[in-house]
């Protein structure tokens, strides 16, 4: 026998009993991953496997670059005493945030993209999303702290050592890491339960715009204003340095020139960060306003561009700072393991 209602064939399962057939409702799940795992054809399965391998190779290579580059920065600042400066402590904090992106966010994101049938996927998705928001906010706050450090170093050099001592730097770093969890809360704020449980690279709630404004646009405006002020003062100092004659003024000129170079380098770091993250955050901002017409794959591509920023900072330091290049060579060659070079003069 079959079920009396032919329409119900697709909605009921029939099981034989003693006298007739019993029609029962099957169990449905909101998550269709199991069906997707079982229904793929051989051709699509092969294509999926190949694309998964390519993605793993590319992301694995990116993660290795991020980890190795930022580890070089971290080891250099910790090992060489000459690099124990307030500015470098802030760079160290930024490098730790970038390192965690390569260790946690990128590998977890790759696993979520490649595997669709893993029972720990929901937990992994929550961990990835939390670390993503946490580290992004921490990076932007560390960059804000660096811009404040550069302001006092160039605009108020006489008060720099008193205003930006080690204790102040430690407080700034702690604030950068303790305020960051609010970014995780704001990223979930305003979402419905079914939306907050969905594993996506970005949230589509309109309330997310407020979080982006306070954690990206506002800090970006502040940093840009500070660096603009710094460059105006630096240009004024450069003009006055050209007229120096005595040895004392020449010594001060050399110090001022070094601070200006450091400021220019760190401004490049900030600029690279804004270039990498602006496309994604602008798309997120205008995504609800455009009635969700921006292609989602494009937004996800910009998200990966933002994560790749964590790889670029060590290259910027190595390109602009001769002492970082020297410390990198000493670490890579293993020279630091052949003796005590903590007091080695890098510059």
Short mmCIF file of C-alpha atoms in Angstrom, two decimals:
data_model
loop_
_atom_site.label_atom_id
_atom_site.label_comp_id
_atom_site.label_asym_id
_atom_site.label_seq_id
_atom_site.Cartn_x
_atom_site.Cartn_y
_atom_site.Cartn_z
CA UNK A 1 0.00 0.00 0.00
CA UNK A 2 0.89 3.63 -0.36
CA UNK A 3 -0.28 6.70 1.41
CA UNK A 4 -3.76 7.85 0.43
CA UNK A 5 -2.67 11.42 -0.27
CA UNK A 6 -0.20 11.36 -3.19
CA UNK A 7 0.95 14.90 -2.37
CA UNK A 8 2.22 13.70 0.97
CA UNK A 9 4.71 11.29 -0.55
CA UNK A 10 7.45 13.92 -0.30
CA UNK A 11 6.47 14.88 3.24
CA UNK A 12 5.83 11.56 4.95
CA UNK A 13 7.60 8.24 5.35
CA UNK A 14 5.49 5.05 5.18
CA UNK A 15 6.38 2.09 7.35
CA UNK A 16 4.68 -1.36 7.14
CA UNK A 17 2.61 -2.47 10.14
CA UNK A 18 0.53 -5.59 10.78
CA UNK A 19 -2.56 -4.55 8.78
CA UNK A 20 -1.58 -1.46 6.84
CA UNK A 21 1.05 1.17 6.31
CA UNK A 22 1.69 3.92 8.86
CA UNK A 23 2.57 7.37 7.53
CA UNK A 24 4.81 9.43 9.81
CA UNK A 25 6.46 12.85 9.52
CA UNK A 26 10.19 12.67 9.03
CA UNK A 27 12.57 14.69 11.18
CA UNK A 28 13.70 17.88 9.51
CA UNK A 29 16.72 19.96 10.48
CA UNK A 30 17.29 23.62 9.86
CA UNK A 31 20.85 22.78 8.92
CA UNK A 32 21.08 21.18 5.47
CA UNK A 33 24.78 20.35 5.67
CA UNK A 34 24.13 16.60 5.96
CA UNK A 35 22.07 16.65 2.77
CA UNK A 36 24.73 18.66 0.99
CA UNK A 37 27.35 16.14 2.06
CA UNK A 38 25.40 13.18 0.67
CA UNK A 39 23.87 14.64 -2.49
CA UNK A 40 26.99 15.90 -4.29
CA UNK A 41 27.88 14.21 -7.56
CA UNK A 42 31.27 12.85 -8.42
CA UNK A 43 32.16 15.79 -10.69
CA UNK A 44 31.13 18.42 -8.19
CA UNK A 45 32.82 16.43 -5.42
CA UNK A 46 36.13 16.38 -7.31
CA UNK A 47 35.84 20.10 -8.03
CA UNK A 48 35.12 20.80 -4.37
CA UNK A 49 38.12 18.75 -3.26
CA UNK A 50 40.46 20.54 -5.67
CA UNK A 51 39.21 24.00 -4.65
CA UNK A 52 39.51 23.00 -0.98
CA UNK A 53 43.12 21.92 -1.46
CA UNK A 54 43.97 25.16 -3.26
CA UNK A 55 42.32 27.21 -0.53
CA UNK A 56 44.19 25.32 2.18
CA UNK A 57 47.51 25.83 0.39
CA UNK A 58 46.96 29.58 -0.13
CA UNK A 59 45.67 30.24 3.38
CA UNK A 60 48.35 28.00 4.88
CA UNK A 61 51.05 29.97 3.08
CA UNK A 62 49.48 33.25 4.24
CA UNK A 63 49.25 32.00 7.83
CA UNK A 64 52.90 30.95 7.82
CA UNK A 65 53.97 34.38 6.54
CA UNK A 66 51.87 36.10 9.20
CA UNK A 67 53.22 33.93 12.01
CA UNK A 68 56.88 34.04 10.93
CA UNK A 69 56.91 37.79 10.20
CA UNK A 70 55.25 38.82 13.45
CA UNK A 71 57.30 36.36 15.48
CA UNK A 72 60.42 38.05 14.11
CA UNK A 73 59.09 41.42 15.28
CA UNK A 74 58.12 40.06 18.71
CA UNK A 75 61.43 38.26 19.28
CA UNK A 76 63.44 41.28 18.10
CA UNK A 77 61.75 43.69 20.51
CA UNK A 78 61.87 41.28 23.45
CA UNK A 79 65.46 40.09 22.91
CA UNK A 80 67.40 43.24 21.98
CA UNK A 81 67.50 45.74 24.85
CA UNK A 82 68.11 48.62 22.46
CA UNK A 83 64.61 48.07 21.10
CA UNK A 84 63.02 48.40 24.56
CA UNK A 85 61.36 51.74 23.84
CA UNK A 86 57.77 52.93 24.44
CA UNK A 87 57.03 53.03 20.71
CA UNK A 88 58.34 49.50 20.18
CA UNK A 89 56.21 48.18 23.05
CA UNK A 90 53.16 49.41 21.16
CA UNK A 91 54.50 47.79 17.98
CA UNK A 92 54.94 44.58 20.02
CA UNK A 93 51.29 44.69 21.10
CA UNK A 94 50.18 45.19 17.50
CA UNK A 95 52.38 42.29 16.37
CA UNK A 96 50.77 40.00 18.96
CA UNK A 97 47.32 40.85 17.58
CA UNK A 98 48.52 40.16 14.02
CA UNK A 99 50.12 36.89 15.13
CA UNK A 100 46.84 35.67 16.64
CA UNK A 101 45.08 36.41 13.36
CA UNK A 102 47.45 33.99 11.63
CA UNK A 103 47.24 31.39 14.40
CA UNK A 104 43.49 31.40 15.12
CA UNK A 105 41.32 33.36 12.69
CA UNK A 106 42.70 32.22 9.32
CA UNK A 107 43.03 28.48 10.10
CA UNK A 108 39.57 28.36 11.70
CA UNK A 109 38.06 30.24 8.75
CA UNK A 110 39.63 27.78 6.34
CA UNK A 111 38.26 24.80 8.27
CA UNK A 112 34.78 26.35 8.23
CA UNK A 113 34.94 26.88 4.47
CA UNK A 114 36.33 23.44 3.63
CA UNK A 115 34.30 21.27 6.01
CA UNK A 116 30.51 21.37 6.06
CA UNK A 117 29.79 18.12 7.94
CA UNK A 118 31.78 18.59 11.15
CA UNK A 119 29.77 18.41 14.35
CA UNK A 120 32.01 21.03 16.04
CA UNK A 121 31.36 23.57 13.31
CA UNK A 122 29.02 25.75 15.39
CA UNK A 123 31.50 26.00 18.26
CA UNK A 124 34.38 26.71 15.90
CA UNK A 125 32.35 29.38 14.15
CA UNK A 126 31.67 31.17 17.44
CA UNK A 127 35.35 31.04 18.40
CA UNK A 128 36.41 32.37 14.99
CA UNK A 129 33.86 35.20 15.07
CA UNK A 130 34.78 36.23 18.61
CA UNK A 131 38.53 36.29 17.90
CA UNK A 132 37.95 38.12 14.62
CA UNK A 133 36.04 40.99 16.24
CA UNK A 134 38.34 41.01 19.28
CA UNK A 135 41.60 41.20 17.31
CA UNK A 136 40.29 43.72 14.77
CA UNK A 137 39.29 46.16 17.52
CA UNK A 138 42.56 45.54 19.37
CA UNK A 139 44.57 46.36 16.25
CA UNK A 140 42.78 49.64 15.60
CA UNK A 141 43.16 50.68 19.27
CA UNK A 142 46.87 49.82 19.21
CA UNK A 143 47.25 51.96 16.11
CA UNK A 144 45.49 54.81 17.92
CA UNK A 145 47.93 54.46 20.79
CA UNK A 146 50.85 54.56 18.36
CA UNK A 147 49.52 57.77 16.79
CA UNK A 148 49.30 59.40 20.23
CA UNK A 149 52.89 58.30 20.94
CA UNK A 150 54.05 59.85 17.66
CA UNK A 151 52.23 63.10 18.45
CA UNK A 152 54.17 63.61 21.69
CA UNK A 153 57.44 62.43 20.12
CA UNK A 154 57.32 65.00 17.31
CA UNK A 155 55.07 67.81 18.52
CA UNK A 156 56.10 67.86 22.18
CA UNK A 157 59.60 66.30 22.28
CA UNK A 158 60.54 67.98 25.57
CA UNK A 159 57.58 66.38 27.36
CA UNK A 160 57.78 63.05 25.55
CA UNK A 161 59.69 61.10 28.21
CA UNK A 162 57.36 62.26 30.97
CA UNK A 163 54.12 61.93 29.00
CA UNK A 164 54.88 58.60 27.32
CA UNK A 165 56.80 56.60 29.90
CA UNK A 166 56.62 52.84 30.34
CA UNK A 167 53.73 52.99 32.82
CA UNK A 168 51.60 55.07 30.44
CA UNK A 169 52.39 52.69 27.58
CA UNK A 170 51.40 49.66 29.68
CA UNK A 171 48.08 51.32 30.55
CA UNK A 172 47.44 52.08 26.87
CA UNK A 173 48.19 48.49 25.88
CA UNK A 174 45.94 47.11 28.61
CA UNK A 175 43.13 49.41 27.52
CA UNK A 176 43.56 48.29 23.91
CA UNK A 177 43.13 44.66 24.94
CA UNK A 178 40.44 45.09 27.61
CA UNK A 179 38.15 47.37 25.61
CA UNK A 180 38.34 45.05 22.60
CA UNK A 181 35.84 42.46 23.95
CA UNK A 182 33.14 45.10 23.57
CA UNK A 183 33.62 44.68 19.83
CA UNK A 184 32.46 41.07 20.18
CA UNK A 185 29.32 42.19 22.01
CA UNK A 186 28.54 44.94 19.50
CA UNK A 187 29.03 42.55 16.58
CA UNK A 188 26.13 40.46 17.97
CA UNK A 189 24.02 43.40 19.14
CA UNK A 190 20.67 43.77 17.40
CA UNK A 191 20.75 40.33 15.79
CA UNK A 192 17.89 37.86 16.09
CA UNK A 193 18.74 34.49 17.66
CA UNK A 194 18.60 32.70 14.31
CA UNK A 195 20.90 35.35 12.80
CA UNK A 196 23.44 35.29 15.62
CA UNK A 197 23.75 31.51 15.30
CA UNK A 198 24.40 31.64 11.55
CA UNK A 199 28.03 31.08 10.57
CA UNK A 200 28.95 33.94 8.23
CA UNK A 201 31.96 36.16 7.68
CA UNK A 202 29.93 39.29 8.42
CA UNK A 203 26.67 40.19 10.13
CA UNK A 204 23.92 41.83 8.11
CA UNK A 205 22.20 43.74 10.94
CA UNK A 206 21.75 47.46 10.47
CA UNK A 207 22.90 48.01 14.05
CA UNK A 208 26.37 46.74 13.04
CA UNK A 209 26.92 50.11 11.36
CA UNK A 210 27.08 51.79 14.77
CA UNK A 211 29.79 49.40 15.91
CA UNK A 212 31.78 50.01 12.73
CA UNK A 213 31.49 53.76 13.26
CA UNK A 214 32.78 53.70 16.84
CA UNK A 215 35.46 51.07 16.27
CA UNK A 216 36.70 52.02 12.80
CA UNK A 217 35.53 55.30 11.32
CA UNK A 218 35.94 57.36 14.49
CA UNK A 219 39.44 55.98 15.31
CA UNK A 220 40.44 56.39 11.65
CA UNK A 221 39.38 60.05 11.69
CA UNK A 222 41.25 60.64 14.96
CA UNK A 223 44.43 58.95 13.71
CA UNK A 224 44.35 60.80 10.40
CA UNK A 225 43.93 64.12 12.21
CA UNK A 226 46.82 63.37 14.57
CA UNK A 227 49.18 62.35 11.79
CA UNK A 228 48.21 65.40 9.74
CA UNK A 229 49.12 67.59 12.71
CA UNK A 230 52.36 65.66 13.20
CA UNK A 231 53.43 66.05 9.57
CA UNK A 232 52.73 69.78 9.65
CA UNK A 233 54.93 70.15 12.73
CA UNK A 234 57.59 67.84 11.24
CA UNK A 235 57.79 69.96 8.08
CA UNK A 236 58.19 73.08 10.21
CA UNK A 237 60.98 71.38 12.16
CA UNK A 238 62.70 70.28 8.96
CA UNK A 239 62.87 73.87 7.77
CA UNK A 240 64.39 75.02 11.04
CA UNK A 241 66.93 72.19 11.00
CA UNK A 242 68.32 73.43 7.68
CA UNK A 243 69.52 76.57 9.44
CA UNK A 244 71.32 74.78 12.31
CA UNK A 245 75.03 75.58 12.76
CA UNK A 246 76.23 74.47 16.19
CA UNK A 247 76.98 70.87 17.15
CA UNK A 248 74.24 70.93 19.81
CA UNK A 249 71.60 71.84 17.27
CA UNK A 250 72.95 69.21 14.88
CA UNK A 251 72.53 66.58 17.57
CA UNK A 252 68.96 67.69 18.21
CA UNK A 253 68.38 67.73 14.47
CA UNK A 254 69.52 64.10 14.22
CA UNK A 255 67.12 63.07 16.99
CA UNK A 256 64.29 65.00 15.37
CA UNK A 257 65.04 63.40 12.01
CA UNK A 258 64.94 59.93 13.58
CA UNK A 259 61.58 60.66 15.19
CA UNK A 260 60.20 61.94 11.89
CA UNK A 261 61.31 58.78 10.12
CA UNK A 262 59.67 56.64 12.79
CA UNK A 263 56.51 58.70 12.45
CA UNK A 264 56.50 58.29 8.68
CA UNK A 265 56.97 54.53 9.01
CA UNK A 266 54.16 54.13 11.53
CA UNK A 267 51.91 56.35 9.43
CA UNK A 268 52.52 53.92 6.56
CA UNK A 269 51.51 51.07 8.89
CA UNK A 270 48.27 52.89 9.68
CA UNK A 271 47.70 53.65 5.99
CA UNK A 272 48.19 50.01 5.00
CA UNK A 273 45.71 48.97 7.70
CA UNK A 274 43.09 51.41 6.43
CA UNK A 275 43.65 50.39 2.80
CA UNK A 276 43.23 46.69 3.61
CA UNK A 277 40.15 47.06 5.83
CA UNK A 278 38.31 49.99 4.24
CA UNK A 279 36.82 48.05 1.27
CA UNK A 280 35.24 45.45 3.57
CA UNK A 281 33.95 47.92 6.14
CA UNK A 282 32.58 50.27 3.48
CA UNK A 283 30.73 47.35 1.92
CA UNK A 284 29.31 46.37 5.30
CA UNK A 285 28.22 49.96 5.88
CA UNK A 286 26.41 50.30 2.56
CA UNK A 287 25.19 46.70 2.35
CA UNK A 288 21.91 47.33 4.24
CA UNK A 289 21.55 50.79 2.72
CA UNK A 290 21.81 49.33 -0.81
CA UNK A 291 18.99 46.90 -0.07
CA UNK A 292 21.53 44.04 0.09
CA UNK A 293 22.52 44.31 -3.57
CA UNK A 294 26.31 44.14 -3.04
CA UNK A 295 27.52 40.63 -4.02
CA UNK A 296 28.31 38.58 -0.94
CA UNK A 297 31.38 36.87 -2.54
CA UNK A 298 32.85 40.33 -3.14
CA UNK A 299 32.39 41.26 0.52
CA UNK A 300 33.95 37.98 1.62
CA UNK A 301 36.94 38.61 -0.68
CA UNK A 302 37.44 42.03 0.94
CA UNK A 303 37.30 40.30 4.33
CA UNK A 304 40.25 38.11 3.36
CA UNK A 305 42.06 41.24 2.15
CA UNK A 306 41.60 42.73 5.61
CA UNK A 307 43.05 39.64 7.27
CA UNK A 308 46.07 39.76 4.96
CA UNK A 309 47.02 43.09 6.55
CA UNK A 310 48.49 41.12 9.44
CA UNK A 311 51.18 39.87 7.05
CA UNK A 312 52.27 43.30 5.77
CA UNK A 313 53.44 45.13 8.91
CA UNK A 314 56.71 43.15 9.36
CA UNK A 315 57.60 43.92 5.73
CA UNK A 316 57.00 47.63 6.39
CA UNK A 317 59.29 47.56 9.44
CA UNK A 318 61.97 45.67 7.54
CA UNK A 319 61.78 48.06 4.59
CA UNK A 320 62.01 51.30 6.61
CA UNK A 321 64.10 50.28 9.64
CA UNK A 322 67.68 49.15 9.14
CA UNK A 323 67.87 47.84 12.72
CA UNK A 324 64.85 45.61 12.20
CA UNK A 325 66.44 44.16 9.08
CA UNK A 326 69.61 43.49 11.07
CA UNK A 327 67.73 41.88 13.95
CA UNK A 328 65.72 39.76 11.51
CA UNK A 329 68.93 38.46 9.90
CA UNK A 330 70.46 37.65 13.28
CA UNK A 331 67.36 35.70 14.33
CA UNK A 332 66.91 33.82 11.05
CA UNK A 333 70.60 32.88 10.87
CA UNK A 334 70.52 31.66 14.48
CA UNK A 335 73.28 34.04 15.56
CA UNK A 336 71.43 34.99 18.74
CA UNK A 337 71.77 31.36 19.89
CA UNK A 338 75.57 31.50 19.57
CA UNK A 339 76.09 34.00 22.35
CA UNK A 340 74.60 36.86 24.35
CA UNK A 341 73.65 39.60 21.89
CA UNK A 342 70.99 41.31 24.03
CA UNK A 343 73.14 44.45 24.23
CA UNK A 344 74.13 44.37 20.57
CA UNK A 345 74.10 47.82 18.97
CA UNK A 346 71.55 47.72 16.17
CA UNK A 347 71.79 51.46 15.44
#
